[in-house]
């Protein structure tokens, strides 16, 4: 069964592009994605992790000042010491409706107490959705490694 890590943020003026453009700054969202991705990876690995790469980051819709950002992160694949995490970001408007605004895939490496790579538990997909994500992760890894 998939273990999901969730996070909720409110878009404040300090998170926006500027005074006349009250849209969420993409760099702020990227920071939130990295944090929730790392938390999901650490919970799965049972140790600290470091970000290796952001494999895919797609901005689908903007978020605005006052919107609520809801994020869900979960492991999609594991290697020997690395793991991939998918982070879905939703924008929730004032009426509570949610729209998917961003999908990101991040790769982390688990580290031991000496900051050396350490093995992670094997991820075994169970549902059809998990199996599809797992297969897609293998393809992303193949492309990434060239």
mmCIF file of C-alpha atoms in Angstrom:
data_model
loop_
_atom_site.group_PDB
_atom_site.id
_atom_site.type_symbol
_atom_site.label_atom_id
_atom_site.label_comp_id
_atom_site.label_asym_id
_atom_site.label_seq_id
_atom_site.Cartn_x
_atom_site.Cartn_y
_atom_site.Cartn_z
ATOM 1 C CA UNK A 1 0.000 0.000 0.000
ATOM 2 C CA UNK A 2 1.318 3.398 -0.996
ATOM 3 C CA UNK A 3 2.484 5.630 1.828
ATOM 4 C CA UNK A 4 1.603 9.248 1.028
ATOM 5 C CA UNK A 5 3.195 12.314 2.592
ATOM 6 C CA UNK A 6 1.064 15.458 2.462
ATOM 7 C CA UNK A 7 1.724 19.155 2.975
ATOM 8 C CA UNK A 8 -0.399 22.288 2.962
ATOM 9 C CA UNK A 9 0.815 25.851 2.390
ATOM 10 C CA UNK A 10 -0.939 29.178 1.897
ATOM 11 C CA UNK A 11 0.412 31.454 -0.844
ATOM 12 C CA UNK A 12 1.508 34.631 0.932
ATOM 13 C CA UNK A 13 2.748 37.863 -0.626
ATOM 14 C CA UNK A 14 6.348 36.864 0.162
ATOM 15 C CA UNK A 15 5.846 33.782 -2.080
ATOM 16 C CA UNK A 16 4.712 35.776 -5.131
ATOM 17 C CA UNK A 17 6.539 37.134 -8.167
ATOM 18 C CA UNK A 18 5.879 40.774 -7.346
ATOM 19 C CA UNK A 19 3.473 43.460 -6.278
ATOM 20 C CA UNK A 20 1.640 43.677 -9.609
ATOM 21 C CA UNK A 21 1.810 39.945 -10.319
ATOM 22 C CA UNK A 22 0.347 38.040 -7.363
ATOM 23 C CA UNK A 23 1.280 34.605 -8.792
ATOM 24 C CA UNK A 24 3.257 32.048 -6.839
ATOM 25 C CA UNK A 25 6.962 32.279 -7.681
ATOM 26 C CA UNK A 26 8.051 29.044 -9.378
ATOM 27 C CA UNK A 27 11.224 28.863 -7.290
ATOM 28 C CA UNK A 28 9.152 28.875 -4.101
ATOM 29 C CA UNK A 29 7.082 25.976 -5.384
ATOM 30 C CA UNK A 30 10.258 24.131 -6.363
ATOM 31 C CA UNK A 31 11.535 24.544 -2.804
ATOM 32 C CA UNK A 32 8.310 23.153 -1.345
ATOM 33 C CA UNK A 33 8.491 20.224 -3.810
ATOM 34 C CA UNK A 34 12.057 19.411 -2.762
ATOM 35 C CA UNK A 35 11.140 19.505 0.930
ATOM 36 C CA UNK A 36 8.078 17.255 0.703
ATOM 37 C CA UNK A 37 9.919 14.929 -1.671
ATOM 38 C CA UNK A 38 12.797 14.612 0.801
ATOM 39 C CA UNK A 39 10.397 13.949 3.683
ATOM 40 C CA UNK A 40 8.670 11.172 1.717
ATOM 41 C CA UNK A 41 12.047 9.684 0.748
ATOM 42 C CA UNK A 42 13.403 9.842 4.311
ATOM 43 C CA UNK A 43 10.272 8.236 5.722
ATOM 44 C CA UNK A 44 10.583 5.412 3.207
ATOM 45 C CA UNK A 45 14.352 4.934 3.536
ATOM 46 C CA UNK A 46 14.448 5.371 7.305
ATOM 47 C CA UNK A 47 17.501 7.603 7.002
ATOM 48 C CA UNK A 48 18.548 10.994 5.686
ATOM 49 C CA UNK A 49 18.569 11.572 1.935
ATOM 50 C CA UNK A 50 20.014 14.044 -0.519
ATOM 51 C CA UNK A 51 18.459 15.266 -3.751
ATOM 52 C CA UNK A 52 20.244 13.923 -6.815
ATOM 53 C CA UNK A 53 18.042 15.394 -9.518
ATOM 54 C CA UNK A 54 14.666 16.721 -10.442
ATOM 55 C CA UNK A 55 13.789 14.546 -13.407
ATOM 56 C CA UNK A 56 10.629 16.279 -14.495
ATOM 57 C CA UNK A 57 8.873 19.420 -13.322
ATOM 58 C CA UNK A 58 5.794 20.511 -15.219
ATOM 59 C CA UNK A 59 3.824 23.662 -14.391
ATOM 60 C CA UNK A 60 0.230 23.126 -15.529
ATOM 61 C CA UNK A 61 -1.644 26.021 -13.882
ATOM 62 C CA UNK A 62 -0.684 29.072 -11.828
ATOM 63 C CA UNK A 63 -1.352 29.616 -8.146
ATOM 64 C CA UNK A 64 -2.245 33.053 -6.804
ATOM 65 C CA UNK A 65 -1.950 35.037 -3.608
ATOM 66 C CA UNK A 66 -4.292 33.559 -1.006
ATOM 67 C CA UNK A 67 -4.623 30.143 -2.684
ATOM 68 C CA UNK A 68 -3.924 27.019 -0.682
ATOM 69 C CA UNK A 69 -1.265 24.651 -2.012
ATOM 70 C CA UNK A 70 -1.813 20.959 -1.257
ATOM 71 C CA UNK A 71 0.997 18.540 -2.023
ATOM 72 C CA UNK A 72 1.135 14.757 -2.038
ATOM 73 C CA UNK A 73 4.387 12.826 -2.352
ATOM 74 C CA UNK A 74 5.057 9.113 -2.669
ATOM 75 C CA UNK A 75 7.812 6.715 -3.703
ATOM 76 C CA UNK A 76 7.480 5.305 -7.228
ATOM 77 C CA UNK A 77 10.703 3.294 -7.577
ATOM 78 C CA UNK A 78 13.815 2.222 -5.671
ATOM 79 C CA UNK A 79 17.266 1.134 -6.709
ATOM 80 C CA UNK A 80 20.032 -0.053 -4.415
ATOM 81 C CA UNK A 81 20.656 3.299 -2.658
ATOM 82 C CA UNK A 82 18.415 5.629 -4.653
ATOM 83 C CA UNK A 83 14.696 6.193 -4.858
ATOM 84 C CA UNK A 84 12.309 8.216 -7.008
ATOM 85 C CA UNK A 85 9.502 10.266 -5.496
ATOM 86 C CA UNK A 86 6.521 11.757 -7.322
ATOM 87 C CA UNK A 87 5.131 15.026 -5.974
ATOM 88 C CA UNK A 88 1.691 16.195 -7.083
ATOM 89 C CA UNK A 89 0.811 19.798 -6.293
ATOM 90 C CA UNK A 90 -2.754 21.055 -6.254
ATOM 91 C CA UNK A 91 -4.089 24.590 -6.037
ATOM 92 C CA UNK A 92 -7.101 24.883 -3.815
ATOM 93 C CA UNK A 93 -9.274 27.951 -4.381
ATOM 94 C CA UNK A 94 -11.428 29.717 -1.833
ATOM 95 C CA UNK A 95 -14.364 27.362 -2.424
ATOM 96 C CA UNK A 96 -12.208 24.277 -1.725
ATOM 97 C CA UNK A 97 -11.965 23.050 -5.325
ATOM 98 C CA UNK A 98 -8.587 21.575 -6.266
ATOM 99 C CA UNK A 99 -6.779 21.641 -9.593
ATOM 100 C CA UNK A 100 -3.567 19.784 -10.348
ATOM 101 C CA UNK A 101 -0.982 22.477 -10.969
ATOM 102 C CA UNK A 102 2.297 20.605 -10.962
ATOM 103 C CA UNK A 103 3.758 17.113 -11.262
ATOM 104 C CA UNK A 104 7.387 16.537 -10.342
ATOM 105 C CA UNK A 105 9.678 13.512 -10.174
ATOM 106 C CA UNK A 106 12.747 13.702 -7.941
ATOM 107 C CA UNK A 107 15.555 11.235 -7.304
ATOM 108 C CA UNK A 108 17.184 10.972 -3.884
ATOM 109 C CA UNK A 109 20.078 8.930 -2.500
ATOM 110 C CA UNK A 110 19.875 7.546 1.027
ATOM 111 C CA UNK A 111 22.834 8.360 3.272
ATOM 112 C CA UNK A 112 24.226 6.678 6.361
ATOM 113 C CA UNK A 113 25.704 8.403 9.427
ATOM 114 C CA UNK A 114 28.938 9.078 7.519
ATOM 115 C CA UNK A 115 27.088 10.609 4.531
ATOM 116 C CA UNK A 116 27.839 7.560 2.386
ATOM 117 C CA UNK A 117 25.156 5.995 0.160
ATOM 118 C CA UNK A 118 23.261 3.283 1.996
ATOM 119 C CA UNK A 119 20.765 0.660 0.778
ATOM 120 C CA UNK A 120 17.033 1.415 0.783
ATOM 121 C CA UNK A 121 14.177 -1.057 1.207
ATOM 122 C CA UNK A 122 12.958 -2.467 -2.101
ATOM 123 C CA UNK A 123 9.790 -0.882 -3.446
ATOM 124 C CA UNK A 124 7.390 -3.532 -4.724
ATOM 125 C CA UNK A 125 4.428 -2.037 -6.588
ATOM 126 C CA UNK A 126 1.096 -3.653 -5.778
ATOM 127 C CA UNK A 127 -1.684 -1.738 -7.538
ATOM 128 C CA UNK A 128 -2.008 -1.155 -11.281
ATOM 129 C CA UNK A 129 -1.287 2.538 -10.721
ATOM 130 C CA UNK A 130 1.863 1.744 -8.713
ATOM 131 C CA UNK A 131 3.000 -0.712 -11.401
ATOM 132 C CA UNK A 132 2.512 1.900 -14.141
ATOM 133 C CA UNK A 133 4.467 4.499 -12.121
ATOM 134 C CA UNK A 134 7.211 1.939 -11.455
ATOM 135 C CA UNK A 135 7.586 1.104 -15.164
ATOM 136 C CA UNK A 136 7.612 4.804 -16.083
ATOM 137 C CA UNK A 137 10.292 5.400 -13.428
ATOM 138 C CA UNK A 138 12.466 2.703 -14.992
ATOM 139 C CA UNK A 139 12.145 4.453 -18.367
ATOM 140 C CA UNK A 140 12.975 7.859 -16.842
ATOM 141 C CA UNK A 141 16.056 6.302 -15.220
ATOM 142 C CA UNK A 142 17.145 4.752 -18.535
ATOM 143 C CA UNK A 143 16.862 8.133 -20.268
ATOM 144 C CA UNK A 144 18.611 9.939 -17.408
ATOM 145 C CA UNK A 145 21.548 7.524 -17.441
ATOM 146 C CA UNK A 146 21.763 7.681 -21.241
#
